[in-house]
C-alpha positions as a LaTeX table, in Angstrom:
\begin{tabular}{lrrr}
\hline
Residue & $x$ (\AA) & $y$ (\AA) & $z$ (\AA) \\
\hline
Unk1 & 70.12 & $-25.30$ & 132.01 \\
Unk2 & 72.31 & $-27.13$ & 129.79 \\
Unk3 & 74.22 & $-29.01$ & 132.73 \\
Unk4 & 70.45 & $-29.95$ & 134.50 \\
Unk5 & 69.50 & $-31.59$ & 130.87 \\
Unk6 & 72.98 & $-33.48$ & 130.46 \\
Unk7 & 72.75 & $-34.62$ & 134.22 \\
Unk8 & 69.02 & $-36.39$ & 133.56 \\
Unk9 & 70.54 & $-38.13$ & 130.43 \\
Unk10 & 73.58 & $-39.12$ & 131.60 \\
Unk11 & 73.45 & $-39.77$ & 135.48 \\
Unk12 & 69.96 & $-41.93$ & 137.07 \\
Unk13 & 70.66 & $-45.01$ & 135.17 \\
Unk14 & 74.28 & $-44.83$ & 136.44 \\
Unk15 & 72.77 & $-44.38$ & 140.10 \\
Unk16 & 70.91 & $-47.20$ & 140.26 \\
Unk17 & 71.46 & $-50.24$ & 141.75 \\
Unk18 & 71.26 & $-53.30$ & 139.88 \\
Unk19 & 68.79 & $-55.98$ & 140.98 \\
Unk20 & 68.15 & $-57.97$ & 137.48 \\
Unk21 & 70.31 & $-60.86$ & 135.54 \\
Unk22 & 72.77 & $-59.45$ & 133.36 \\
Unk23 & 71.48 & $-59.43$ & 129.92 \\
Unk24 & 74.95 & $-58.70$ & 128.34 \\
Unk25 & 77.12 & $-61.34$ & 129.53 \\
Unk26 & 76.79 & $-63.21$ & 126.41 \\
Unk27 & 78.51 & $-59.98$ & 124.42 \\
Unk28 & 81.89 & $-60.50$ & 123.65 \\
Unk29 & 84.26 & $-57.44$ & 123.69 \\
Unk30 & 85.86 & $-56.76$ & 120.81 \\
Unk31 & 89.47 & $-56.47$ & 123.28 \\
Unk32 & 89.81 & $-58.00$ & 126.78 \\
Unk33 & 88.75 & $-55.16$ & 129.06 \\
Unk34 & 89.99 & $-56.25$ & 132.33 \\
Unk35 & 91.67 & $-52.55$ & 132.79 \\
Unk36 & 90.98 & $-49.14$ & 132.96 \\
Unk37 & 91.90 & $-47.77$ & 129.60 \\
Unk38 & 93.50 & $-44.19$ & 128.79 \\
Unk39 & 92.26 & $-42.22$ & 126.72 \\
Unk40 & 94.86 & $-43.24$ & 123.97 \\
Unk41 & 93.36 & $-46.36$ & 124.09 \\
Unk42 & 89.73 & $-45.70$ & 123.16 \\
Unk43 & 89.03 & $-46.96$ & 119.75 \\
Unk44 & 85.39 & $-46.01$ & 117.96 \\
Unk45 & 85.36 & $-49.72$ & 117.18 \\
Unk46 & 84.70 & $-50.02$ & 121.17 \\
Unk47 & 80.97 & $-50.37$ & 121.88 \\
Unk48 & 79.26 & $-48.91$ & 124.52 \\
Unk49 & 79.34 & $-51.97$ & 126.23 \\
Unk50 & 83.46 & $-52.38$ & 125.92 \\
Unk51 & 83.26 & $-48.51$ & 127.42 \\
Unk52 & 80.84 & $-48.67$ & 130.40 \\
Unk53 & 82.68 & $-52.16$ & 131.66 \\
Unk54 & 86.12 & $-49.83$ & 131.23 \\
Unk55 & 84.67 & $-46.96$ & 132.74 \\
Unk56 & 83.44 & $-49.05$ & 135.77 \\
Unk57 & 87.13 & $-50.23$ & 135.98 \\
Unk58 & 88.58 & $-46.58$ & 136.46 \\
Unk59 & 85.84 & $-45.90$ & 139.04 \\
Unk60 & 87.03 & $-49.59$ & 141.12 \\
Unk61 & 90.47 & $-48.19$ & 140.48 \\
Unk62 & 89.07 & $-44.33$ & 141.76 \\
Unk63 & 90.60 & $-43.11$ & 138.78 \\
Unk64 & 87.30 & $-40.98$ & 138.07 \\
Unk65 & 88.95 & $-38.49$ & 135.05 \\
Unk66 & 89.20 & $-41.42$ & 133.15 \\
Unk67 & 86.14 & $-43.05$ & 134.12 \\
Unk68 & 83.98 & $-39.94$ & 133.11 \\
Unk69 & 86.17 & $-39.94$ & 129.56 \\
Unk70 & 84.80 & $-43.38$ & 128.88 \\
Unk71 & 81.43 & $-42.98$ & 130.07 \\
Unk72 & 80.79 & $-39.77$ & 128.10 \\
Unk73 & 81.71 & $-41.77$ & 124.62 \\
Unk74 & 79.82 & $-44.92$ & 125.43 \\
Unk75 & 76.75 & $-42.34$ & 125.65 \\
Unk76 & 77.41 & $-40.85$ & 123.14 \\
Unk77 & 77.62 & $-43.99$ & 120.97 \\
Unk78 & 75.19 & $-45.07$ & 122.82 \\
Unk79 & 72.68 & $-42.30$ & 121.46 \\
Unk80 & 74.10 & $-43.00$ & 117.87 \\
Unk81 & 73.28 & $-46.41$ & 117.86 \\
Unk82 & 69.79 & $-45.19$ & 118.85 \\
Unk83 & 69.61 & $-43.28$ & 116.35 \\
Unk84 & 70.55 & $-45.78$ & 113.99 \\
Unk85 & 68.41 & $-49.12$ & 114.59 \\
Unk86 & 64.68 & $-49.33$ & 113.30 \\
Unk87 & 63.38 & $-50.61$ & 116.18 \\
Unk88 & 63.79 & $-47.24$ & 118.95 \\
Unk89 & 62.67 & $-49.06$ & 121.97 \\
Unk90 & 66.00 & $-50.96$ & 122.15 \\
Unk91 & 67.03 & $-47.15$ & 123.86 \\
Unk92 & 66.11 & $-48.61$ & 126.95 \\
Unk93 & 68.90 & $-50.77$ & 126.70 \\
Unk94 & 71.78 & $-48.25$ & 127.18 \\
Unk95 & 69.87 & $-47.61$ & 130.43 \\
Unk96 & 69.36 & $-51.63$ & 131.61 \\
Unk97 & 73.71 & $-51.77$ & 130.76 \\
Unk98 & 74.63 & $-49.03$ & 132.66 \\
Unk99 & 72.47 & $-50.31$ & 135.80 \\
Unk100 & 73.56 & $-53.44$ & 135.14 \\
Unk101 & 77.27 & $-52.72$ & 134.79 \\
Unk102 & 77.25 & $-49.72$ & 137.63 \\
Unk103 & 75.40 & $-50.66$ & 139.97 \\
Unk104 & 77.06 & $-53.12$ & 141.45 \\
Unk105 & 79.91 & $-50.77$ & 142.33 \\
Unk106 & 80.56 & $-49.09$ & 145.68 \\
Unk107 & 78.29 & $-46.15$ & 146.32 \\
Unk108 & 80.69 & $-44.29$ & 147.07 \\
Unk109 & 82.74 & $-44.22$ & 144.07 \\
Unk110 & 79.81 & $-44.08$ & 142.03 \\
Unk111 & 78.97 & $-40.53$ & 144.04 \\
Unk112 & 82.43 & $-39.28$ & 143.43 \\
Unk113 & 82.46 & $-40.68$ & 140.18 \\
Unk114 & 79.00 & $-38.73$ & 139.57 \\
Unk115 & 80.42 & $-35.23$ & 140.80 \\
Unk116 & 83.82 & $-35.52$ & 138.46 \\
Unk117 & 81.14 & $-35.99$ & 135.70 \\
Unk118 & 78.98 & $-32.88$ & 136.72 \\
Unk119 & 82.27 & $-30.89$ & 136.98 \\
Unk120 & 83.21 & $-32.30$ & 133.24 \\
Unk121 & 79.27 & $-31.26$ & 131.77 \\
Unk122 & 80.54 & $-27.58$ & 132.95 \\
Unk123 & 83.23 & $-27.76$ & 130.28 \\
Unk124 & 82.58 & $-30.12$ & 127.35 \\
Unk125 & 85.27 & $-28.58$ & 125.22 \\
Unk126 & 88.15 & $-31.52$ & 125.67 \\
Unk127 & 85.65 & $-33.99$ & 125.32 \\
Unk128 & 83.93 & $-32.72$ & 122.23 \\
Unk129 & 87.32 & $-32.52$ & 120.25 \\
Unk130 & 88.31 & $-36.03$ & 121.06 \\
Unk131 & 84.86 & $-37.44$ & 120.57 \\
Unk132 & 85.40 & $-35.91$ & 117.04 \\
Unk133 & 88.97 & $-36.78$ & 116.47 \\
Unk134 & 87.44 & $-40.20$ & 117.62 \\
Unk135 & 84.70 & $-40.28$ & 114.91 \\
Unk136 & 81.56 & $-42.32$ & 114.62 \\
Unk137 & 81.40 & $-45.46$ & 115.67 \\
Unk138 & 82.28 & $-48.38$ & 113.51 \\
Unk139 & 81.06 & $-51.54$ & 114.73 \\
Unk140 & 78.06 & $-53.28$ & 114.43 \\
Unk141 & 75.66 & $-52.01$ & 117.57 \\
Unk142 & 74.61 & $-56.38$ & 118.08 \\
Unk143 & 73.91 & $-55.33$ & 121.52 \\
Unk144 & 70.80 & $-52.98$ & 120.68 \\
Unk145 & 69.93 & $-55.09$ & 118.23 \\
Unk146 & 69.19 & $-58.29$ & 119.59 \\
Unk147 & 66.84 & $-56.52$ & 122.24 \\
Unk148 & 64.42 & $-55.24$ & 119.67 \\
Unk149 & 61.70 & $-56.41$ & 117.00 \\
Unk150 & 63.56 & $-56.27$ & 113.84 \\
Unk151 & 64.37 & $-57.14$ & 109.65 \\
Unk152 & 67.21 & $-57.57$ & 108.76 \\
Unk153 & 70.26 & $-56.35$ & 110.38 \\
Unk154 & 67.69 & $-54.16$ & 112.39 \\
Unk155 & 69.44 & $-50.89$ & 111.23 \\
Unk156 & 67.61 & $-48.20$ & 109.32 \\
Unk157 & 68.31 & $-48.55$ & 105.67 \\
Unk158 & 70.60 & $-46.15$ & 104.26 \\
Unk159 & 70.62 & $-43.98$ & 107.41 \\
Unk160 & 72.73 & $-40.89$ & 107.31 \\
Unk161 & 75.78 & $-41.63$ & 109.47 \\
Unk162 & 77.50 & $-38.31$ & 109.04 \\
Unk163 & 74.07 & $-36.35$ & 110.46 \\
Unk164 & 73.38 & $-38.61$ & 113.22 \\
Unk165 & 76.95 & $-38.07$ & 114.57 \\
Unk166 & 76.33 & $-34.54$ & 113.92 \\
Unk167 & 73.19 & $-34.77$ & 116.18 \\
Unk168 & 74.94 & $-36.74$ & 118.61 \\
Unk169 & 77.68 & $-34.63$ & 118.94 \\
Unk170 & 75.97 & $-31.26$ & 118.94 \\
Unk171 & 72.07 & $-32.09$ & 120.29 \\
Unk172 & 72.94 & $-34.88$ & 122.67 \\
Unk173 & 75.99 & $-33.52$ & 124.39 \\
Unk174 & 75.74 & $-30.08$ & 123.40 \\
Unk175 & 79.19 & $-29.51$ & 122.60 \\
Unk176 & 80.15 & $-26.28$ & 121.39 \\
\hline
\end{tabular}
């Protein structure tokens, strides 16, 4: 059960092809991600955009371990920063950046790619303690934000950080 309800969050976006502009080219990375970056490397400052463009990297590279390190904290931020702006439509847009980002990549990889991560769901444990050695994320999530309807700085005032990474950690990715 848990693995099926991971899979549908995590996986169709990735599986799709991408057909539309790319709304995110005007999003800076906060470090030049022309590589595929080890885990050593992964900062919480990195937004889920500096992660999935990574993460695509490993997968070009067939490095998939890596790949499915990197996706699993850009959705996880990616469900924080949900949880964080006012405006909850702007979800969608984790969705529209990994189809955008993805999809372009060989089908193949992205298969193999998609049955290292459905081998990883079975055992969350690494992943869980580095996603909380990591910590929350600290950057500004600009790239929700400017897709939504907001005041502001479009994030909900005085929002709990502490409980939403508690949600995200333990609701969203079910780690143990």
């Amino acid at each position: 059960m848990r693995k099926g309800f991971l899979l549908t969050l995590l996986l169709p976006p990735f599986l799709m092809c991408a057909s539309s502009s790319n709304l995110f080219d005007e999003n800076k990375p906060l470090v030049a991600l022309s590589s595929c970056m080890e885990r050593v490397e992964i900062k919480n400052s990195h937004t889920p955009v500096d992660l999935f463009k990574s993460s695509a990297k490993c997968i070009e590279e067939e490095k998939y371990p890596q790949a499915v390190e990197l996706y699993l904290v850009a959705t996880a931020y990616g469900y924080f920063d949900g949880a964080r702006v006012v405006d909850k439509s702007t979800r969608q847009v984790l969705d529209t950046l990994k189809t955008e980002i993805f999809g372009p990549l060989d089908a193949n990889k992205r298969n193999q790619f998609a049955e290292v991560l459905r081998t990883k769901l079975d055992d969350m444990k690494s992943s869980c303690n580095f996603l909380e050695k990591l910590g929350k994320p600290t950057y500004y999530p600009k790239y929700m934000v400017q897709n939504g309807v907001t005041r502001g700085d479009g994030l909900i005032l005085n929002y709990d950080a502490r409980v939403i990474w508690e949600d995200t950690r333990f609701s969203y990715l079910k780690c143990p």
